[in-house]
GROMACS .gro file of C-alpha atoms in nm:
model
  174
    1MET     CA    1  -1.119  -0.380   1.167
    2PRO     CA    2  -1.243  -0.066   0.991
    3GLY     CA    3  -1.404  -0.080   0.648
    4LEU     CA    4  -1.281   0.116   0.349
    5PRO     CA    5  -1.389   0.477   0.303
    6GLN     CA    6  -1.625   0.538   0.014
    7PRO     CA    7  -1.470   0.621  -0.325
    8ARG     CA    8  -1.433   0.985  -0.422
    9THR     CA    9  -1.531   0.892  -0.778
   10PRO     CA   10  -1.813   0.640  -0.819
   11GLY     CA   11  -1.691   0.314  -0.969
   12ARG     CA   12  -1.320   0.394  -0.918
   13TYR     CA   13  -1.092   0.347  -0.618
   14ARG     CA   14  -0.736   0.472  -0.562
   15ILE     CA   15  -0.506   0.339  -0.289
   16ALA     CA   16  -0.170   0.494  -0.197
   17LEU     CA   17   0.093   0.306   0.002
   18VAL     CA   18   0.359   0.506   0.186
   19CYS     CA   19   0.688   0.413   0.353
   20LEU     CA   20   1.015   0.598   0.408
   21GLY     CA   21   1.213   0.565   0.084
   22ASN     CA   22   0.972   0.376  -0.146
   23ILE     CA   23   1.222   0.099  -0.219
   24CYS     CA   24   1.119  -0.182   0.022
   25ARG     CA   25   0.789  -0.196   0.207
   26SER     CA   26   0.550   0.020   0.006
   27PRO     CA   27   0.664  -0.110  -0.334
   28MET     CA   28   0.635  -0.469  -0.208
   29ALA     CA   29   0.281  -0.389  -0.092
   30ASP     CA   30   0.208  -0.212  -0.423
   31VAL     CA   31   0.318  -0.512  -0.633
   32VAL     CA   32   0.131  -0.767  -0.419
   33LEU     CA   33  -0.187  -0.563  -0.381
   34SER     CA   34  -0.192  -0.479  -0.753
   35ALA     CA   35  -0.154  -0.849  -0.840
   36ARG     CA   36  -0.433  -0.946  -0.599
   37ILE     CA   37  -0.659  -0.675  -0.742
   38ALA     CA   38  -0.591  -0.801  -1.096
   39ASP     CA   39  -0.658  -1.161  -0.988
   40ALA     CA   40  -0.990  -1.046  -0.842
   41GLY     CA   41  -1.090  -0.877  -1.168
   42LEU     CA   42  -1.090  -0.530  -1.011
   43ASP     CA   43  -0.791  -0.381  -1.192
   44ASP     CA   44  -1.013  -0.184  -1.430
   45ARG     CA   45  -1.163  -0.001  -1.128
   46VAL     CA   46  -0.890   0.004  -0.864
   47GLU     CA   47  -0.552   0.179  -0.891
   48VAL     CA   48  -0.260   0.135  -0.653
   49ALA     CA   49   0.046   0.357  -0.622
   50SER     CA   50   0.329   0.382  -0.372
   51SER     CA   51   0.565   0.651  -0.253
   52GLY     CA   52   0.814   0.741   0.017
   53THR     CA   53   0.813   1.034   0.253
   54GLY     CA   54   1.180   1.097   0.170
   55GLY     CA   55   1.317   1.176  -0.174
   56TRP     CA   56   1.655   0.996  -0.158
   57HIS     CA   57   1.560   0.719  -0.400
   58VAL     CA   58   1.330   0.898  -0.647
   59GLY     CA   59   1.355   0.726  -0.986
   60ASP     CA   60   1.535   0.420  -0.849
   61PRO     CA   61   1.408   0.063  -0.879
   62MET     CA   62   1.311  -0.115  -0.559
   63ASP     CA   63   1.578  -0.259  -0.331
   64ARG     CA   64   1.729  -0.569  -0.496
   65ARG     CA   65   1.646  -0.784  -0.192
   66ALA     CA   66   1.281  -0.674  -0.198
   67ALA     CA   67   1.268  -0.742  -0.572
   68ALA     CA   68   1.429  -1.086  -0.528
   69THR     CA   69   1.182  -1.177  -0.252
   70LEU     CA   70   0.888  -1.077  -0.472
   71ALA     CA   71   1.026  -1.254  -0.781
   72ALA     CA   72   1.086  -1.575  -0.583
   73ALA     CA   73   0.718  -1.564  -0.480
   74GLY     CA   74   0.603  -1.522  -0.842
   75TYR     CA   75   0.548  -1.146  -0.853
   76ASP     CA   76   0.692  -0.901  -1.109
   77PRO     CA   77   0.884  -0.621  -0.932
   78SER     CA   78   1.047  -0.482  -1.249
   79ARG     CA   79   0.822  -0.182  -1.320
   80HIS     CA   80   0.864  -0.003  -0.988
   81ARG     CA   81   1.041   0.333  -0.975
   82ALA     CA   82   1.054   0.521  -0.645
   83GLN     CA   83   0.859   0.842  -0.609
   84GLN     CA   84   0.811   1.087  -0.326
   85TYR     CA   85   0.483   1.140  -0.144
   86ASP     CA   86   0.335   1.485  -0.153
   87ASP     CA   87   0.032   1.629   0.021
   88SER     CA   88  -0.174   1.633  -0.301
   89TRP     CA   89  -0.209   1.256  -0.262
   90LEU     CA   90  -0.447   1.313   0.031
   91GLY     CA   91  -0.706   1.461  -0.203
   92ALA     CA   92  -0.629   1.237  -0.498
   93PHE     CA   93  -0.651   0.896  -0.330
   94ASP     CA   94  -0.945   0.730  -0.159
   95LEU     CA   95  -0.720   0.560   0.093
   96VAL     CA   96  -0.361   0.641   0.200
   97LEU     CA   97  -0.193   0.360   0.396
   98ALA     CA   98   0.130   0.419   0.587
   99MET     CA   99   0.362   0.131   0.667
  100ASP     CA  100   0.450   0.247   1.020
  101ASP     CA  101   0.364   0.509   1.282
  102SER     CA  102   0.651   0.735   1.174
  103ASN     CA  103   0.528   0.735   0.812
  104LEU     CA  104   0.174   0.798   0.937
  105SER     CA  105   0.298   1.093   1.140
  106ASP     CA  106   0.493   1.229   0.841
  107ILE     CA  107   0.183   1.233   0.619
  108SER     CA  108  -0.033   1.368   0.900
  109VAL     CA  109   0.188   1.667   0.993
  110GLY     CA  110  -0.010   1.977   1.074
  111GLY     CA  111  -0.332   1.782   1.080
  112ILE     CA  112  -0.332   1.745   0.701
  113GLY     CA  113  -0.411   1.376   0.725
  114GLY     CA  114  -0.471   1.353   1.097
  115GLY     CA  115  -0.814   1.229   1.195
  116ASP     CA  116  -0.907   1.157   0.834
  117ASP     CA  117  -1.043   0.805   0.794
  118ARG     CA  118  -0.876   0.798   0.452
  119VAL     CA  119  -0.530   0.799   0.618
  120ARG     CA  120  -0.446   0.483   0.812
  121LEU     CA  121  -0.182   0.223   0.880
  122PHE     CA  122  -0.153  -0.051   0.619
  123ARG     CA  123  -0.188  -0.314   0.889
  124ASP     CA  124  -0.517  -0.170   1.009
  125PHE     CA  125  -0.639  -0.435   0.762
  126ASP     CA  126  -0.411  -0.715   0.883
  127PRO     CA  127  -0.624  -0.998   1.024
  128VAL     CA  128  -0.336  -1.125   1.241
  129ASP     CA  129  -0.206  -0.805   1.404
  130THR     CA  130  -0.455  -0.530   1.326
  131GLY     CA  131  -0.294  -0.189   1.363
  132GLY     CA  132   0.062  -0.315   1.381
  133GLU     CA  133   0.353  -0.168   1.190
  134VAL     CA  134   0.526  -0.317   0.887
  135PRO     CA  135   0.889  -0.338   1.005
  136ASP     CA  136   1.153  -0.185   0.780
  137PRO     CA  137   1.370  -0.471   0.647
  138TYR     CA  138   1.630  -0.242   0.487
  139TYR     CA  139   1.908  -0.293   0.744
  140GLY     CA  140   1.844  -0.663   0.794
  141GLY     CA  141   1.876  -0.983   0.598
  142PRO     CA  142   1.647  -1.191   0.377
  143ALA     CA  143   1.427  -1.302   0.668
  144GLY     CA  144   1.305  -0.945   0.716
  145PHE     CA  145   1.191  -0.923   0.354
  146GLU     CA  146   1.015  -1.260   0.385
  147GLU     CA  147   0.839  -1.137   0.699
  148VAL     CA  148   0.723  -0.823   0.518
  149LEU     CA  149   0.596  -1.029   0.223
  150THR     CA  150   0.394  -1.252   0.456
  151MET     CA  151   0.233  -0.949   0.625
  152VAL     CA  152   0.168  -0.780   0.291
  153GLU     CA  153   0.007  -1.087   0.134
  154ARG     CA  154  -0.242  -1.149   0.413
  155THR     CA  155  -0.323  -0.778   0.448
  156ALA     CA  156  -0.368  -0.741   0.072
  157ALA     CA  157  -0.617  -1.030   0.078
  158THR     CA  158  -0.823  -0.845   0.339
  159ILE     CA  159  -0.813  -0.518   0.143
  160VAL     CA  160  -0.931  -0.696  -0.172
  161ALA     CA  161  -1.218  -0.855   0.023
  162GLU     CA  162  -1.314  -0.507   0.146
  163LEU     CA  163  -1.295  -0.369  -0.210
  164HIS     CA  164  -1.544  -0.636  -0.319
  165ARG     CA  165  -1.793  -0.491  -0.068
  166LEU     CA  166  -1.779  -0.134  -0.204
  167PRO     CA  167  -2.084  -0.047  -0.414
  168GLY     CA  168  -1.983   0.041  -0.769
  169VAL     CA  169  -1.628  -0.086  -0.720
  170GLY     CA  170  -1.656  -0.448  -0.615
  171VAL     CA  171  -2.033  -0.482  -0.610
  172ALA     CA  172  -2.252  -0.383  -0.902
  173VAL     CA  173  -2.496  -0.105  -0.816
  174ARG     CA  174  -2.851  -0.193  -0.925
   0.00000   0.00000   0.00000
C-alpha cells in the first residue's frame, strides 16, 4: 500500500474525493473521512472535499439513500452540496482519490493527472482489497449503499493512520 504524498503546504493537507455525480460515493467518503479526521484531532490541519466529474447534480444534496445510510450509522450528511471537479484541483489538493477506474481516467485525461502519485484510487488505501473500485450504488438498493459505507469506513481509517505519519500534519516536527 503506498504512503501519502508530502503536503504542498507544510502543516496542512488537502484531500479531494471524486466520483461521477458527487451524490453517492464521494460525498459518503467525504463525510466519513472528515468525521474520522475530526475524531483524530487533525481537522485543524486536514481538509477534505468531494466532487463529481459530471455536472448534472451541482448544488444538489447527496442522494437520499446515501444520506440515510450515513445518518443511520451516526454521521451527518446534511451539509453536502454537489460540485463538479475541475483540473485546478490537481494543483490545489495534496491527494486526489477517484472512486473507480473510469473516474480516475476522467481526471487523468491528457496526462493531466496520469502518472502523478497525487492522483490515485480511493481504495489504494483499502486494507481488504487494495486498488479495488468503489462500486456505484446509484442504480441498486440499500445493500449497495451499506457496502460502500463499509469500504469507506475501513479505507478512511487507513488514510487517517497515514496522515498521522506525515511530518507537520500528524506528527509534530521537532
